[in-house]
Short mmCIF file of C-alpha atoms in Angstrom, two decimals:
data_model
loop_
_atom_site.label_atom_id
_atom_site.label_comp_id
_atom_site.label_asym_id
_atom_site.label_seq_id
_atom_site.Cartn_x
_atom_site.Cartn_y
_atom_site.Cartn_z
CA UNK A 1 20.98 -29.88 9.92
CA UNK A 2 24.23 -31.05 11.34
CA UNK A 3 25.57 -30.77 8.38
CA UNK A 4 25.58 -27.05 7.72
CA UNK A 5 28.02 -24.94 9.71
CA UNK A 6 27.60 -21.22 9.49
CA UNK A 7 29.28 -17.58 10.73
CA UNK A 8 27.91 -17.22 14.35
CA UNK A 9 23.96 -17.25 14.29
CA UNK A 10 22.35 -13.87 15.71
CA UNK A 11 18.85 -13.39 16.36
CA UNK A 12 16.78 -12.44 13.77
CA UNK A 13 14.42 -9.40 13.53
CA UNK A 14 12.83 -8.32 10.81
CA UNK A 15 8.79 -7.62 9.92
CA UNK A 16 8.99 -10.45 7.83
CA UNK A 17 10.66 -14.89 8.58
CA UNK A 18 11.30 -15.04 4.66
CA UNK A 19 13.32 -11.56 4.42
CA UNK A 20 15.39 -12.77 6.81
CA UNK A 21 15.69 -16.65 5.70
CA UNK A 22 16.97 -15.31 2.26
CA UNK A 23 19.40 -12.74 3.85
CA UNK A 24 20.66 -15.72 6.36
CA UNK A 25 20.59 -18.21 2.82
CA UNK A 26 22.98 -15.53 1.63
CA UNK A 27 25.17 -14.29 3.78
CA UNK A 28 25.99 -18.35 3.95
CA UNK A 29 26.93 -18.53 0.59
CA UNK A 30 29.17 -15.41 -0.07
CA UNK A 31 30.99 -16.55 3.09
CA UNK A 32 31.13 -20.23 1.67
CA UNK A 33 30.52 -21.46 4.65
CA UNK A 34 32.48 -25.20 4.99
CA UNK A 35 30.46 -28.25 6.07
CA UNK A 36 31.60 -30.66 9.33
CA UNK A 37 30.42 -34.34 9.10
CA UNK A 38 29.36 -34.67 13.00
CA UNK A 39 28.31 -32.09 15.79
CA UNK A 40 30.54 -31.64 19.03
CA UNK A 41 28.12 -32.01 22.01
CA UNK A 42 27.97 -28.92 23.84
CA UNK A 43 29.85 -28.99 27.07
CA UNK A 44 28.86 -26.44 30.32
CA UNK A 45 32.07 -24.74 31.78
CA UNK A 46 31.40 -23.68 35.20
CA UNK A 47 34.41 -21.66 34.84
CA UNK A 48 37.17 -20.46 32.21
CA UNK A 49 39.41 -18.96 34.23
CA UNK A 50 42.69 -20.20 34.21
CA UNK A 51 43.02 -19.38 38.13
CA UNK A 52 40.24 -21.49 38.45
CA UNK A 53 40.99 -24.77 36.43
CA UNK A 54 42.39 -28.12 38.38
CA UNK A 55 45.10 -29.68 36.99
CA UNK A 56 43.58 -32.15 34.99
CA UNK A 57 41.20 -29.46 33.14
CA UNK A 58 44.23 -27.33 32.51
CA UNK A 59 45.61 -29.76 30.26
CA UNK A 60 42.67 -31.09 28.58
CA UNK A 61 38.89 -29.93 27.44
CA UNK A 62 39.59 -26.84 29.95
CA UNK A 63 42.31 -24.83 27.93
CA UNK A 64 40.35 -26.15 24.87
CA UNK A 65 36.89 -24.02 25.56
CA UNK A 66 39.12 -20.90 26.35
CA UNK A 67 41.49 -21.19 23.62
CA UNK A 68 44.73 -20.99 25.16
CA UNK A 69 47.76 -21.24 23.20
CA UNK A 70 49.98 -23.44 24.43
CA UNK A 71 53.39 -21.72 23.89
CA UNK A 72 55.51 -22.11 27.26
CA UNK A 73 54.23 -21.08 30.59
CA UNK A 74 54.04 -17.09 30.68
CA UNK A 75 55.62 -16.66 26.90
CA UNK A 76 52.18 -16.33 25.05
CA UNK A 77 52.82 -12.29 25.86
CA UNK A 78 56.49 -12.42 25.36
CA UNK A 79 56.08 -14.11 21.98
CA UNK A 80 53.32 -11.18 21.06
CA UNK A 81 55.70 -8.88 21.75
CA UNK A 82 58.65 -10.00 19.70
CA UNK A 83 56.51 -10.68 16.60
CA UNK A 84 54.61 -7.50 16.53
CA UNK A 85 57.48 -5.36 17.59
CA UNK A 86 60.49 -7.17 16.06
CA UNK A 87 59.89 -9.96 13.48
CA UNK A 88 57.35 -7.66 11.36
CA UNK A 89 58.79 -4.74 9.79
CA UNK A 90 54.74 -3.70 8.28
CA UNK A 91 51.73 -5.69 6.88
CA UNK A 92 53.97 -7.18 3.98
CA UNK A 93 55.70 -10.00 6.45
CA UNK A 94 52.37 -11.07 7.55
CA UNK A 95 51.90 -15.01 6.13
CA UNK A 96 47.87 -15.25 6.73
CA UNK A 97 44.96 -12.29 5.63
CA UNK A 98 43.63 -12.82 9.32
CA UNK A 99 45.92 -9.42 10.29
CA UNK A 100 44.36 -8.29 7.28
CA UNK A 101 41.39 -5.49 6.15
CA UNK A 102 40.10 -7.03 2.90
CA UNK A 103 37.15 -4.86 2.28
CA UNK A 104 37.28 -0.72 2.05
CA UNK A 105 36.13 0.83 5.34
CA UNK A 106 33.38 3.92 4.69
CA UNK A 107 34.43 7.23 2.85
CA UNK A 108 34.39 9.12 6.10
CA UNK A 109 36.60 6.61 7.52
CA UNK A 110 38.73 6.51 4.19
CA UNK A 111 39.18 10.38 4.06
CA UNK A 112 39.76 10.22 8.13
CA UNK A 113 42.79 8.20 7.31
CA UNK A 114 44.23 10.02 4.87
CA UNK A 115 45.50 12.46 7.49
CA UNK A 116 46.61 9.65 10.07
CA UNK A 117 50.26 9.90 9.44
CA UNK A 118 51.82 7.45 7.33
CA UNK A 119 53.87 5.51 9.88
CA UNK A 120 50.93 4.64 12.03
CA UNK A 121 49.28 3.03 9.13
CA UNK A 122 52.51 1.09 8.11
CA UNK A 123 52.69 -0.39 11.20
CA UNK A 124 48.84 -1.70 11.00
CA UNK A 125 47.88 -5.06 11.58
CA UNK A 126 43.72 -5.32 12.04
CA UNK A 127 41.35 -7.73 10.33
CA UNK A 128 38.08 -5.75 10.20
CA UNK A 129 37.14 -2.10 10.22
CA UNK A 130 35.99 -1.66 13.85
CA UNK A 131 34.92 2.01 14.19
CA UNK A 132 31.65 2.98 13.62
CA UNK A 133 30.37 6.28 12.99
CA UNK A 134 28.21 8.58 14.54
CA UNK A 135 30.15 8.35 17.92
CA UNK A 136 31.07 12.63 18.69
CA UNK A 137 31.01 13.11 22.36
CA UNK A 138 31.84 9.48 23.44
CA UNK A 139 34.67 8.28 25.62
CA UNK A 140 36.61 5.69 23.41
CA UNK A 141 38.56 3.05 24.86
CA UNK A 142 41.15 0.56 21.80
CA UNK A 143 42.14 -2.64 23.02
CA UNK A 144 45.77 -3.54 22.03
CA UNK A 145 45.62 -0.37 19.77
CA UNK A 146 49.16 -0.83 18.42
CA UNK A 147 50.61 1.79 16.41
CA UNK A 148 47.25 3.69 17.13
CA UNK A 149 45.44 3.79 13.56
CA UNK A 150 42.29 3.09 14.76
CA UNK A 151 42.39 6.09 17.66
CA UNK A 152 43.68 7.90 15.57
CA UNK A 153 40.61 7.73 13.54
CA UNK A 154 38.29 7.52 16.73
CA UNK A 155 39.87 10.78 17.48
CA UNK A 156 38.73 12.61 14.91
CA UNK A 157 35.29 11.02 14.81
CA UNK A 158 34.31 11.65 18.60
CA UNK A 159 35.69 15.61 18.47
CA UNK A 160 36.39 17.89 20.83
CA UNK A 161 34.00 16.55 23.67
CA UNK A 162 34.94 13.44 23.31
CA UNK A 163 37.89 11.33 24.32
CA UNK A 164 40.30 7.70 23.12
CA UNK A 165 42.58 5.83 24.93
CA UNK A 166 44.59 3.66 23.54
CA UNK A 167 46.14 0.24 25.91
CA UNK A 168 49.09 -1.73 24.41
CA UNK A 169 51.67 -4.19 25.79
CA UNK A 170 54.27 -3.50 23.03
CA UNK A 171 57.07 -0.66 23.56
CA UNK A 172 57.70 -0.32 20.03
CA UNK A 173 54.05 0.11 19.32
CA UNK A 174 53.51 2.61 21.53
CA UNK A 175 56.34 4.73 20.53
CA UNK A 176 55.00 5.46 17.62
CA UNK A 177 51.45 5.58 18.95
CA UNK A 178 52.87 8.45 20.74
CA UNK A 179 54.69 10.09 18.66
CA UNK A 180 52.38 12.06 16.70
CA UNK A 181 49.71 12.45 18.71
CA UNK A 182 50.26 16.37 20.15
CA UNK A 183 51.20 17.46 16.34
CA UNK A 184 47.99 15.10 15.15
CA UNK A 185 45.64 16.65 17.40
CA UNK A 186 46.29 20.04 17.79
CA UNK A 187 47.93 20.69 13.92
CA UNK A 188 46.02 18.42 11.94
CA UNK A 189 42.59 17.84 13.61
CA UNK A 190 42.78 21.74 15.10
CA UNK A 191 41.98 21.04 18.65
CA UNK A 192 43.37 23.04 21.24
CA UNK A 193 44.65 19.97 22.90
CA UNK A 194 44.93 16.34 22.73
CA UNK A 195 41.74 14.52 23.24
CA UNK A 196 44.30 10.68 22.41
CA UNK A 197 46.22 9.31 24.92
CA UNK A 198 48.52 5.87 24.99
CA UNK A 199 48.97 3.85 27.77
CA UNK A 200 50.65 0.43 28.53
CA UNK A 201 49.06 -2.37 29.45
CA UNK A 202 47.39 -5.76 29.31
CA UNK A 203 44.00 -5.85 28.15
CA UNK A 204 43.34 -8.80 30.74
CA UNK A 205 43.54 -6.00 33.66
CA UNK A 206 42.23 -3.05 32.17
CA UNK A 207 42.62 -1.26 35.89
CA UNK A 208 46.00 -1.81 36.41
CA UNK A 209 46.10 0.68 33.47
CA UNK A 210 43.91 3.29 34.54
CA UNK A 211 40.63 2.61 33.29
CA UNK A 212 37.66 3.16 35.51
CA UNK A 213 34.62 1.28 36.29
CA UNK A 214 31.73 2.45 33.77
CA UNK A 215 33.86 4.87 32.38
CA UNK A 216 34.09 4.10 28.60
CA UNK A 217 30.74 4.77 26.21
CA UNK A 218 32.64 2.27 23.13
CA UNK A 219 35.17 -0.52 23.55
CA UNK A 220 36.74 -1.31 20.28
CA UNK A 221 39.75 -3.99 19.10
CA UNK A 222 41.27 -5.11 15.79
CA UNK A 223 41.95 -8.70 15.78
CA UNK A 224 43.88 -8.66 19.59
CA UNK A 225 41.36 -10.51 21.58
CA UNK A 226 42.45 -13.70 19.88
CA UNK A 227 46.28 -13.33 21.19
CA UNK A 228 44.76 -13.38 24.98
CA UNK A 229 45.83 -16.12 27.04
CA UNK A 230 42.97 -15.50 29.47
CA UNK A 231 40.20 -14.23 27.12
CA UNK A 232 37.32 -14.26 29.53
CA UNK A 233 39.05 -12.10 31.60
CA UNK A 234 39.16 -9.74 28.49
CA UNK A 235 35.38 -9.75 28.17
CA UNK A 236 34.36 -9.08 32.00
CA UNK A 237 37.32 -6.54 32.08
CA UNK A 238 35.35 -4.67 28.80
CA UNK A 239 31.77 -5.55 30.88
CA UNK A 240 33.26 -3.49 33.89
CA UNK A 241 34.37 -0.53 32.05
CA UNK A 242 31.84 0.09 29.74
CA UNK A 243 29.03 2.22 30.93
CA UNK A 244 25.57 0.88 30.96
CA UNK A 245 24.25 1.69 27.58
CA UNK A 246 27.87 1.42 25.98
CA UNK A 247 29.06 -1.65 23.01
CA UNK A 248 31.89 -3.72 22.56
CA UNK A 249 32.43 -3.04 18.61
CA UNK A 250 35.23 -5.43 17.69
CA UNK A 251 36.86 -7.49 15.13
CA UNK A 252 38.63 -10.50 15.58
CA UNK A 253 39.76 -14.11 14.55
CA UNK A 254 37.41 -17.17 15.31
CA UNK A 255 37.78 -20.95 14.10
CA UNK A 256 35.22 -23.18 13.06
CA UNK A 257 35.96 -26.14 15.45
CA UNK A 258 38.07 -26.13 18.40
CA UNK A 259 41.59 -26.36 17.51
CA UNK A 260 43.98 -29.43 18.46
CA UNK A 261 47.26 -28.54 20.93
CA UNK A 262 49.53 -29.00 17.90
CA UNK A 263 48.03 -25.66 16.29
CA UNK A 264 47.91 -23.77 19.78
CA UNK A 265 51.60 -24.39 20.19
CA UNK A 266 52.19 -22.91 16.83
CA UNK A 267 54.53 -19.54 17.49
CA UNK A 268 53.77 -17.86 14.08
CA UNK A 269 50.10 -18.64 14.00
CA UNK A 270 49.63 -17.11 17.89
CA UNK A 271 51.21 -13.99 16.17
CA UNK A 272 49.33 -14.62 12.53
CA UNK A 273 46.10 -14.39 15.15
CA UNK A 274 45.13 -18.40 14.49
CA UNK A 275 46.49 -20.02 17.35
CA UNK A 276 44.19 -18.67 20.15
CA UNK A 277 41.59 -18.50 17.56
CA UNK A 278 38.19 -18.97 19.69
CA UNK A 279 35.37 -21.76 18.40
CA UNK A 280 32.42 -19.64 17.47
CA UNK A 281 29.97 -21.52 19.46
CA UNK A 282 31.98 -21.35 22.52
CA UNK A 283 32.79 -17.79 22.06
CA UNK A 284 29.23 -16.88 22.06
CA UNK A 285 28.59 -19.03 25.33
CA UNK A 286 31.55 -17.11 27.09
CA UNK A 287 29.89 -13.95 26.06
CA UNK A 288 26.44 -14.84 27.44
CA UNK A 289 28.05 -16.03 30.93
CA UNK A 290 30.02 -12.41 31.06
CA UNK A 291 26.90 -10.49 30.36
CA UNK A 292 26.75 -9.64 26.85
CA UNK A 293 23.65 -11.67 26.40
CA UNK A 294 22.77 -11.10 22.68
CA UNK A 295 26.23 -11.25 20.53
CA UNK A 296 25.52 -9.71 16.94
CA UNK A 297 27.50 -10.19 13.96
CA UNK A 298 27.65 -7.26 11.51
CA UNK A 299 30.28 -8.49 8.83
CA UNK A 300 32.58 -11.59 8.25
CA UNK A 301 34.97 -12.93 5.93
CA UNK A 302 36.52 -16.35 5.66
CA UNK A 303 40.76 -16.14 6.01
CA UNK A 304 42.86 -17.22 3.96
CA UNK A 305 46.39 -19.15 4.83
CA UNK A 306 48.53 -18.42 2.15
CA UNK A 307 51.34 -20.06 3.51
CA UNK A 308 51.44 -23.80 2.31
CA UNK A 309 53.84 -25.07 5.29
CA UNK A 310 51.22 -22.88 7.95
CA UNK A 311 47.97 -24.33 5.80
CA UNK A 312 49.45 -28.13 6.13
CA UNK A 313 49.74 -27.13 10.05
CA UNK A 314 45.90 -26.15 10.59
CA UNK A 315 44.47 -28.97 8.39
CA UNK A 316 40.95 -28.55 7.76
CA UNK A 317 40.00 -25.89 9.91
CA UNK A 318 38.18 -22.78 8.83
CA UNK A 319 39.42 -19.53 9.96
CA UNK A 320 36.77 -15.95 10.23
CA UNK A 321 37.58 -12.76 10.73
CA UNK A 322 34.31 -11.36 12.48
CA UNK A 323 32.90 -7.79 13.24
CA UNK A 324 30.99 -8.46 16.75
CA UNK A 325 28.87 -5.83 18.53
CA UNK A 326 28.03 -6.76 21.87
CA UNK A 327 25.82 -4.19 24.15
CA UNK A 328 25.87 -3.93 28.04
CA UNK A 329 22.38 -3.75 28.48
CA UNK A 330 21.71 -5.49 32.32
CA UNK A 331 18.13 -6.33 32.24
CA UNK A 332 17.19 -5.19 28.90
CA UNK A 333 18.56 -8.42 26.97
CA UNK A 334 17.17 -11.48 27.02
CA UNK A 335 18.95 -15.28 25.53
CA UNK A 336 16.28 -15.35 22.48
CA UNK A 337 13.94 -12.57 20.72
CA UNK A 338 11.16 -11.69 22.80
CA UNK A 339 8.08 -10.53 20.85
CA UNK A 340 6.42 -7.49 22.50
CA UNK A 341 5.27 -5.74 19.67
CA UNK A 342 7.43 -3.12 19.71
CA UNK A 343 8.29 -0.80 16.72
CA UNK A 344 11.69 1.31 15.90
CA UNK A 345 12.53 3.56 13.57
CA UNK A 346 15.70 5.13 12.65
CA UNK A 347 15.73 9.33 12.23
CA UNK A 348 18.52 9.29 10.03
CA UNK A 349 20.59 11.41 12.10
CA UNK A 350 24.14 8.96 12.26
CA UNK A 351 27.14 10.41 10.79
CA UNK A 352 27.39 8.89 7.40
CA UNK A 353 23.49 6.95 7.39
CA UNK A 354 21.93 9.14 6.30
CA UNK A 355 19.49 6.76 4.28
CA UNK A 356 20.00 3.84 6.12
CA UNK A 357 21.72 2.16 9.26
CA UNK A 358 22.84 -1.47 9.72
CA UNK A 359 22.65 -2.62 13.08
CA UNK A 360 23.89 -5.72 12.37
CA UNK A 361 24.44 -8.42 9.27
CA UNK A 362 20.33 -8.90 9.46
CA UNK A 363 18.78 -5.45 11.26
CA UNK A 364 18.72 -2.91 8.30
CA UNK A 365 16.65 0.31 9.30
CA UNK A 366 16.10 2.59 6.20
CA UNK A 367 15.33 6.36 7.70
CA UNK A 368 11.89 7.09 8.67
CA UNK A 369 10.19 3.49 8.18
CA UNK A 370 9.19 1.60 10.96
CA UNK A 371 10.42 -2.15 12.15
CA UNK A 372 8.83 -4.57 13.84
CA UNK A 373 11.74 -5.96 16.05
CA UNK A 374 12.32 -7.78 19.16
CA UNK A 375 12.43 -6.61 22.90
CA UNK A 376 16.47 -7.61 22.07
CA UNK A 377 16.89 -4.82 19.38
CA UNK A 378 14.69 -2.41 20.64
CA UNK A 379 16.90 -2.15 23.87
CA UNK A 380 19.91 -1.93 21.51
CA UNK A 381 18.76 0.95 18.91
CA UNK A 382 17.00 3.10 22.34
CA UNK A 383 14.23 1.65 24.57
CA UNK A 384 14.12 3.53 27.89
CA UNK A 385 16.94 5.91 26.72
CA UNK A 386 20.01 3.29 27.67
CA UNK A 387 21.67 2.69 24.61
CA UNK A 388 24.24 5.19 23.29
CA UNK A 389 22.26 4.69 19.74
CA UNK A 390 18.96 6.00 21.55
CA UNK A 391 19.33 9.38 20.68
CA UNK A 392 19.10 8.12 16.65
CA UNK A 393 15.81 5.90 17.07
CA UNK A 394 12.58 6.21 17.95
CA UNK A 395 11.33 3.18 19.80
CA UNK A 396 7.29 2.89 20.52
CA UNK A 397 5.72 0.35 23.09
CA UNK A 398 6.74 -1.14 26.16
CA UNK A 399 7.31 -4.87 27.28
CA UNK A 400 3.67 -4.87 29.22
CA UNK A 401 2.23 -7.81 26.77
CA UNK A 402 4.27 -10.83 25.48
CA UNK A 403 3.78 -12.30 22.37
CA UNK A 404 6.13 -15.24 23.11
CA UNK A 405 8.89 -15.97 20.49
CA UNK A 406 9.65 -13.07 17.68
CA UNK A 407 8.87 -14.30 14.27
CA UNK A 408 11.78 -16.44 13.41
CA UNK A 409 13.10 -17.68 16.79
CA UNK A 410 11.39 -21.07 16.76
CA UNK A 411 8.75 -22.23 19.23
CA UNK A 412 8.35 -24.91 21.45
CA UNK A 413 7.97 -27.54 18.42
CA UNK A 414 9.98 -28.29 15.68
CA UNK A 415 8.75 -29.76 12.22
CA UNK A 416 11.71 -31.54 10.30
CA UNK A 417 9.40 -30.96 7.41
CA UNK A 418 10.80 -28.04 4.78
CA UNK A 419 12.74 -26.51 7.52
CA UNK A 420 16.00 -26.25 9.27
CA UNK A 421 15.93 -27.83 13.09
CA UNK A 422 17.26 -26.55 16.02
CA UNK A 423 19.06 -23.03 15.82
CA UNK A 424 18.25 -19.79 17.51
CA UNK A 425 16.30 -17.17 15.55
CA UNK A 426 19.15 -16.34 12.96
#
């Protein structure tokens, strides 16, 4: 079992362990998921912030766990900056596919952009497809939103009653964010007045920028995260704007082991999106110690370095480009799947499922049949109302009786024989 290193384990919930054992079996080996030889013990962090680090862990194991690249003091930004808004001219000058959408986002989302106008989506550099349907009427906040492709989509999707903001650092970005949005809105979309704004910023203090506690119903970000310097101070800044009930949807850059100082010092990688490329595993523990307890994947895809002098720089290491959803659910979510009997079933009524709705890369409802899932899911898709997906599902039974462990978690013993050890339920 230490052998066998996969895309970020989620928990599984399904009505049935071998459904999901041959979905997990598969999603390994379309990914082709590399092997490691040993397993890095897993180290507590009492704290990633760099405010909080002593000297010695600033230099060492600290800035490891949180990713920092190691440019010169305060020039992580400033080199951001300069490659985003001077040294690329569009998506052609990019060395890596980690800036890169390899697979075709939804029709709605592929007629959506045919309207964005064409020098938004020249100036696009995202690695995943992170808008998800069905969102009219919510308040939409885009982390390091760049030329604004992806609120521009968001603001068609969430109408009229809705609203997206956009926060970038780069000047040239946002001028052509900007520049379109009045004719966009009002010409094209047919509103009677701009429901996009832009606004500069650094998505490490989301309040220096304007944006309220609890005010945003979706967080979303196209491979930006990564660049942070300080990327814990990302997450609890999206925690503390996101209403209860609201999701993270995001994708971004991760790394298969924690990368060595020579690769976080790497200029062109920090702006290819590899250099502050997070571990998995520790990505998922910073998540849990923010608040966003349960971290689901929906899709992934393995990146590939085309240039030979960058491939030669990062060795062996495996690059993802991952769609996360992480839900602010205080006191709904729990570290594994619960068992409580509970039952959900999807109505069908999402903007472009009509059939069918993936919550995630294991968590397929098909409209109208019913799901045994885990105290975990049913919080996401609608228990008690919370979720913004509640109004979609229909969740029956409470969390009055425990049934200890969901189907697939585990238990307190683990047989070596025919099975995988250790894991969570994914």
């Amino acid at each position: 079992w230490l052998a066998m290193a996969t895309i970020p384990s989620t928990h599984l919930c399904s009505s049935t362990c071998s459904s999901q054992a041959r979905r997990s079996r598969k999603l390994r080996d379309e990914m082709h998921v590399a092997k490691v030889r040993a397993c890095l013990p897993t180290v507590a962090v009492a704290s990633r912030r760099r405010a909080k680090c002593s000297a010695s862990a600033s230099g060492g194991l600290g800035e490891i766990l949180r990713a920092e690249p190691l440019v010169a003091e305060g020039g992580e930004k400033d080199a951001v900056r300069k490659y985003y808004g001077e040294t690329l001219e569009n998506s052609d000058d990019l060395k890596t596919t980690a800036c890169l959408t390899p697979h075709a986002p939804h029709n709605i989302i592929k007629e959506t952009l045919k309207a964005v106008p064409d020098e938004v989506k020249a100036k696009y550099y995202g690695c995943g497809s992170p808008t998800p349907l069905g969102i009219e009427g919510l308040n939409v906040l885009d982390l390091g939103s760049g030329s604004g492709r992806d609120c521009y989509v968001a603001s068609a999707l969430v109408g009229t009653n809705g609203t997206v903001t956009g926060v970038d650092m780069t000047d040239q970005q946002l001028e052509v964010a900007n520049k379109y949005v009045d004719e966009y809105c009002t010409k094209t979309l047919g509103y009677d007045k701009p429901n996009m704004k832009f606004v500069k910023g650094e998505i490490e203090d989301l309040m220096a920028a304007g944006i309220q506690d609890n005010s945003m119903d979706l967080v979303i970000s196209n491979c930006v995260v990564n660049l942070s310097p300080d990327k814990e101070a990302v997450l609890k800044e999206v925690y503390r704007v996101l209403a209860t009930g609201g999701e993270f949807y995001f994708s971004d850059v991760y790394c298969d082991r924690r990368l060595p100082e020579h690769v976080r010092r790497h200029e062109v990688l920090l702006g290819e999106c590899l250099a502050g490329a997070l571990y998995i595993e520790d990505f998922k523990r910073m998540c849990q110690e923010v608040g966003f307890t349960d971290p689901r994947v929906l899709t992934g895809h393995i990146i590939d370095v085309k240039d030979k002098d960058l491939k030669e720089v990062v060795g062996e290491a495996t690059f993802y480009s991952i769609t996360y959803r992480l839900f602010k659910l205080p006191k709904h979510l729990e570290t594994l799947c619960e068992d409580y009997g509970q039952v959900a079933t999807y109505k069908g009524t999402l903007r472009g499922a009509a059939h069918a709705y993936e919550l995630d890369d294991h968590h397929k409802f098909v409209t109208g049949k019913p799901m045994l899932v885990c105290g975990n899911t049913a919080a996401m898709v609608g228990e008690g109302g919370v979720s913004w997906l509640s109004q979609h599902f229909e969740v029956m039974g409470d969390r009055s009786k425990h049934f200890g462990l969901f189907d697939g978690c585990g238990g307190p013993v683990s047989s070596t024989q025919g099975m995988e050890v250790g894991g969570g339920c994914c």
